[in-house]
Short mmCIF file of C-alpha atoms in Angstrom, two decimals:
data_model
loop_
_atom_site.label_atom_id
_atom_site.label_comp_id
_atom_site.label_asym_id
_atom_site.label_seq_id
_atom_site.Cartn_x
_atom_site.Cartn_y
_atom_site.Cartn_z
CA MET A 1 -13.66 -61.13 0.51
CA LYS A 2 -10.38 -62.47 -0.72
CA LYS A 3 -10.82 -61.00 -4.05
CA LEU A 4 -12.38 -57.79 -2.43
CA LEU A 5 -9.15 -57.25 -0.49
CA ILE A 6 -7.24 -58.24 -3.68
CA LEU A 7 -8.74 -55.53 -5.73
CA LEU A 8 -8.47 -52.82 -3.03
CA ALA A 9 -4.90 -53.74 -2.72
CA GLY A 10 -4.55 -53.61 -6.39
CA ILE A 11 -6.22 -49.88 -6.56
CA VAL A 12 -3.75 -48.86 -3.37
CA LEU A 13 -0.81 -50.00 -6.16
CA LEU A 14 -2.50 -47.90 -8.99
CA SER A 15 -2.61 -44.91 -6.75
CA GLY A 16 0.60 -45.34 -5.73
CA CYS A 17 2.27 -45.63 -9.30
CA ALA A 18 -0.04 -42.91 -10.55
CA GLU A 19 1.51 -40.53 -7.54
CA PHE A 20 5.14 -41.55 -8.75
CA GLU A 21 4.34 -41.00 -12.53
CA ARG A 22 2.46 -37.58 -11.72
CA ILE A 23 5.90 -36.96 -9.57
CA ASP A 24 8.09 -37.88 -12.80
CA THR A 25 6.23 -35.48 -14.85
CA LEU A 26 6.53 -32.76 -12.36
CA LEU A 27 10.49 -32.99 -12.14
CA ALA A 28 10.61 -33.30 -16.19
CA GLU A 29 8.81 -30.17 -16.46
CA LYS A 30 10.73 -28.58 -13.73
CA LYS A 31 13.67 -29.44 -15.06
CA ALA A 32 12.58 -28.20 -18.49
CA ALA A 33 11.16 -24.74 -17.12
CA THR A 34 13.78 -21.78 -18.57
CA THR A 35 11.51 -18.87 -19.33
CA ASP A 36 8.99 -17.05 -16.59
CA VAL A 37 6.02 -18.35 -18.17
CA GLN A 38 7.62 -22.23 -18.05
CA LYS A 39 8.58 -21.80 -14.38
CA TYR A 40 4.80 -20.19 -13.53
CA ASN A 41 2.91 -22.72 -15.39
CA TYR A 42 4.93 -25.35 -13.52
CA LEU A 43 4.58 -23.83 -9.77
CA MET A 44 0.80 -23.93 -10.85
CA GLN A 45 0.53 -27.65 -11.81
CA VAL A 46 2.63 -28.86 -8.69
CA SER A 47 0.03 -27.01 -6.87
CA LYS A 48 -3.21 -28.01 -8.50
CA GLY A 49 -5.37 -30.24 -6.34
CA GLN A 50 -2.98 -29.86 -3.53
CA THR A 51 -4.05 -29.73 0.14
CA TYR A 52 -1.82 -28.18 2.41
CA ILE A 53 -1.91 -29.15 5.72
CA TYR A 54 -1.26 -27.27 9.17
CA GLU A 55 0.88 -29.02 11.69
CA HIS A 56 0.57 -28.52 15.31
CA SER A 57 -2.46 -26.42 14.72
CA SER A 58 -6.18 -26.40 15.02
CA ARG A 59 -6.64 -24.73 11.46
CA LYS A 60 -8.40 -26.60 8.79
CA PRO A 61 -6.56 -28.30 5.87
CA GLU A 62 -6.90 -26.08 2.90
CA THR A 63 -6.74 -26.69 -0.82
CA PHE A 64 -4.52 -24.63 -3.51
CA GLU A 65 -7.56 -23.80 -5.10
CA SER A 66 -9.25 -22.12 -1.99
CA ILE A 67 -6.57 -20.17 -1.04
CA ARG A 68 -5.53 -19.15 -4.33
CA ASP A 69 -9.64 -18.05 -4.50
CA ARG A 70 -9.24 -16.14 -1.18
CA TYR A 71 -6.20 -13.82 -2.52
CA PHE A 72 -8.07 -12.88 -5.96
CA GLN A 73 -11.15 -12.00 -3.66
CA GLU A 74 -8.94 -10.10 -1.06
CA ALA A 75 -7.14 -8.28 -4.05
CA GLY A 76 -10.42 -7.69 -6.22
CA LEU A 77 -8.48 -9.42 -8.97
CA THR A 78 -8.65 -12.68 -11.44
CA GLU A 79 -5.31 -13.14 -12.07
CA GLU A 80 -1.90 -12.63 -10.58
CA PRO A 81 -0.53 -9.05 -11.56
CA LYS A 82 3.06 -9.59 -13.49
CA ILE A 83 5.31 -8.44 -10.58
CA VAL A 84 3.31 -10.89 -8.23
CA LYS A 85 4.19 -13.96 -10.50
CA ARG A 86 7.33 -12.86 -10.91
CA ASP A 87 7.88 -12.57 -6.86
CA LEU A 88 6.22 -15.95 -6.57
CA ILE A 89 8.68 -17.64 -9.05
CA TYR A 90 11.85 -15.66 -7.48
CA LYS A 91 10.68 -16.87 -4.04
CA CYS A 92 9.22 -20.85 -4.95
CA PHE A 93 11.27 -22.16 -8.28
CA ASN A 94 14.13 -23.67 -7.10
CA LYS A 95 15.65 -26.54 -9.19
CA LYS A 96 16.97 -28.09 -6.11
CA THR A 97 13.67 -28.50 -4.05
CA TYR A 98 11.06 -31.60 -4.66
CA PRO A 99 7.43 -31.06 -5.85
CA TYR A 100 5.92 -31.31 -2.34
CA GLU A 101 8.40 -28.43 -0.89
CA ASP A 102 7.28 -26.55 -4.31
CA PHE A 103 3.43 -26.70 -3.16
CA GLU A 104 4.39 -25.91 0.36
CA CYS A 105 6.29 -23.02 -0.78
CA VAL A 106 3.43 -21.58 -3.00
CA TYR A 107 0.72 -22.09 -0.65
CA LYS A 108 2.48 -19.84 2.42
CA PHE A 109 3.33 -17.18 -0.78
CA TYR A 110 -0.51 -16.71 -1.16
CA SER A 111 -0.94 -16.71 2.53
CA LYS A 112 1.41 -14.03 3.03
CA GLU A 113 0.03 -11.95 -0.30
CA ILE A 114 -3.37 -12.24 1.63
CA ASP A 115 -2.29 -10.98 4.92
CA ILE A 116 -0.39 -8.05 2.51
CA GLU A 117 -3.53 -7.18 1.15
CA LYS A 118 -5.40 -6.82 4.38
CA ALA A 119 -2.95 -5.26 5.72
CA THR A 120 -2.99 -2.34 2.75
CA ARG A 121 -6.93 -2.16 3.47
CA THR A 122 -6.56 -1.58 6.38
CA ALA A 123 -4.02 1.23 5.90
CA GLU A 124 -6.28 2.79 3.54
CA ASN A 125 -9.40 2.64 5.48
CA GLN A 126 -7.48 4.59 8.09
CA THR A 127 -6.24 6.93 5.45
CA ASP A 128 -10.01 7.58 4.16
CA ARG A 129 -10.88 8.18 7.85
CA LEU A 130 -8.42 10.59 8.80
CA HIS A 131 -9.42 12.69 5.63
CA GLN A 132 -12.98 12.31 6.50
CA ILE A 133 -12.13 13.69 10.04
CA ARG A 134 -9.96 16.74 8.68
CA MET A 135 -12.34 17.58 5.82
CA GLU A 136 -15.40 17.78 8.52
CA ASP A 137 -12.93 19.66 11.21
CA ALA A 138 -11.71 22.11 8.45
CA HIS A 139 -15.25 22.86 7.49
CA ASN A 140 -16.53 23.60 11.06
CA ILE A 141 -13.64 26.07 11.55
CA ALA A 142 -14.36 27.93 8.45
CA LYS A 143 -17.75 28.02 9.05
CA THR A 144 -17.03 29.35 12.37
CA VAL A 145 -14.46 31.96 11.23
CA THR A 146 -16.75 33.05 8.68
CA GLU A 147 -19.49 33.68 11.19
CA GLU A 148 -17.82 35.13 13.67
CA GLY A 149 -16.22 37.63 11.33
CA GLY A 150 -12.99 36.33 11.71
CA ALA A 151 -11.25 33.96 14.42
CA GLU A 152 -9.72 34.84 17.74
CA PHE A 153 -6.05 35.72 17.78
CA THR A 154 -5.36 32.48 20.19
CA GLU A 155 -2.25 30.55 21.00
CA VAL A 156 -4.63 27.42 19.63
CA ASN A 157 -5.86 29.26 16.63
CA ILE A 158 -2.16 30.54 15.72
CA GLY A 159 -0.59 26.65 15.93
CA ARG A 160 -3.72 25.31 13.97
CA PHE A 161 -3.44 28.17 11.01
CA CYS A 162 0.50 27.98 11.06
CA ARG A 163 0.35 23.75 10.70
CA ALA A 164 -1.86 23.97 7.70
CA SER A 165 -0.02 27.19 6.06
CA SER A 166 3.33 24.66 6.53
CA ARG A 167 1.61 21.88 4.89
CA VAL A 168 0.74 24.04 1.77
CA VAL A 169 4.20 25.62 1.60
CA ALA A 170 5.95 22.45 2.08
CA THR A 171 3.81 20.93 -0.94
CA ALA A 172 4.73 24.07 -2.88
CA TYR A 173 8.16 23.31 -2.79
CA ALA A 174 7.04 19.63 -4.19
CA SER A 175 5.16 20.79 -7.07
CA VAL A 176 8.32 23.03 -8.05
CA VAL A 177 10.41 20.04 -8.61
CA ASN A 178 7.66 17.97 -9.61
CA THR A 179 7.85 15.41 -7.21
CA TYR A 180 4.84 13.80 -4.93
CA HIS A 181 3.29 15.22 -1.98
CA ILE A 182 3.23 13.80 1.31
CA TYR A 183 0.68 16.07 2.75
CA ASP A 184 -3.18 16.31 1.79
CA LEU A 185 -4.04 19.88 1.20
CA GLU A 186 -7.64 19.35 0.76
CA ALA A 187 -8.79 20.36 4.42
CA ASP A 188 -6.05 22.98 4.83
CA LYS A 189 -7.08 24.92 1.75
CA ILE A 190 -11.17 24.96 3.30
CA MET A 191 -9.38 25.89 6.57
CA LEU A 192 -7.60 28.52 5.10
CA LEU A 193 -10.68 30.07 3.92
CA GLY A 194 -10.56 28.96 0.19
CA LEU A 195 -6.65 28.95 -0.58
CA THR A 196 -7.54 29.42 -4.60
CA ASP A 197 -5.13 27.55 -7.35
CA LYS A 198 -3.83 31.07 -8.28
CA ALA A 199 -2.95 31.88 -4.86
CA PHE A 200 -1.03 28.49 -4.90
CA VAL A 201 0.72 29.32 -7.69
CA ARG A 202 1.95 32.66 -6.53
CA LEU A 203 3.25 30.82 -3.71
CA LYS A 204 5.14 28.43 -5.87
CA LYS A 205 6.83 31.18 -7.64
CA LYS A 206 7.88 32.71 -4.30
CA VAL A 207 9.63 29.64 -3.38
CA THR A 208 11.67 28.87 -5.95
CA SER A 209 14.12 31.84 -5.08
CA ASP A 210 14.76 29.41 -1.77
CA LYS A 211 17.21 27.18 -3.82
CA ARG A 212 18.68 25.19 -0.95
CA GLY A 213 15.02 24.13 0.05
CA ILE A 214 14.00 23.27 -3.56
CA ALA A 215 17.46 21.03 -4.13
CA MET A 216 16.68 19.46 -0.70
CA VAL A 217 13.24 18.44 -1.67
CA ARG A 218 14.35 17.36 -5.33
CA ASN A 219 16.93 15.20 -3.55
CA ASN A 220 14.86 13.71 -1.40
CA PRO A 221 11.01 14.26 -1.19
CA GLN A 222 10.68 13.21 2.22
CA ASP A 223 12.55 16.59 2.98
CA GLN A 224 8.93 18.08 2.74
CA LYS A 225 8.95 17.51 6.35
CA ILE A 226 12.01 19.73 7.21
CA VAL A 227 10.74 22.47 5.23
CA TYR A 228 7.65 22.00 7.00
CA GLU A 229 8.83 22.08 10.36
CA ALA A 230 11.33 25.33 9.54
CA TYR A 231 8.15 27.06 8.32
CA ASP A 232 5.93 26.40 11.25
CA MET A 233 8.39 27.53 13.44
CA LEU A 234 9.21 30.92 11.72
CA CYS A 235 5.14 31.00 11.42
CA ASN A 236 4.39 30.43 15.09
CA SER A 237 7.00 33.17 15.92
CA ASN A 238 5.56 35.91 13.56
CA PRO A 239 1.96 34.56 12.58
CA LYS A 240 0.82 37.61 11.12
CA SER A 241 3.68 37.48 8.27
CA TYR A 242 3.72 33.83 7.67
CA ILE A 243 0.23 32.23 8.03
CA LEU A 244 -1.41 32.38 4.50
CA ASN A 245 -4.79 34.36 3.85
CA TYR A 246 -4.11 36.12 7.56
CA LYS A 247 -6.07 39.22 7.00
CA LYS A 248 -8.90 37.10 5.66
CA ILE A 249 -8.63 34.73 8.65
CA PHE A 250 -8.31 36.85 12.07
CA ARG A 251 -10.50 39.39 13.09
#
């Protein structure tokens, strides 16, 4: 029994020495790290095989390998993109901190990235669902207008087709200055009874005469919203002149 206790004590002592040696090695590696590659490698080494324990929480402890794998699965990746590596280095590589603090930072970094990926996917799913709903609605409206030989001249229809026309016009401004479009026109083109690419090109030529509006959208692409609001106001006051494809839509 005495020999067993001595043996166990020796094992504990050796394991403690091994941990001190590991920390010394990591500190030396950290001190020598000057490039981004070296800093990233240090953060991987300091985290390798470590387990994060949540304080004052019922959540189970989790290894670094586990949370990193969860991040890859959530992001659909097999390796961190360069921008993520740079962000990790910026947030977690600090010459003044200890290895255990560095691992804690790395673990929390991946946990945050997982939350970001989940939020992004949720937003994308919502956008896709909204697009699907608008497409179904546009097809139904176009079908009804075609079958009935035109739309009724009602306040609801005027508002509906003015909004669609306003989004198309605002996007024409964005196309002229070659900036990104904030509106999805696929459903609008269907609802406006197949607004063609040629018609859109003609519209772009018309809006080039509005130098002020073009300059606004060039300086700030979000000003497409201002163009939309201005056109929508004009359209509701004079739908016959401003609803695109008016003669084809209304009976």
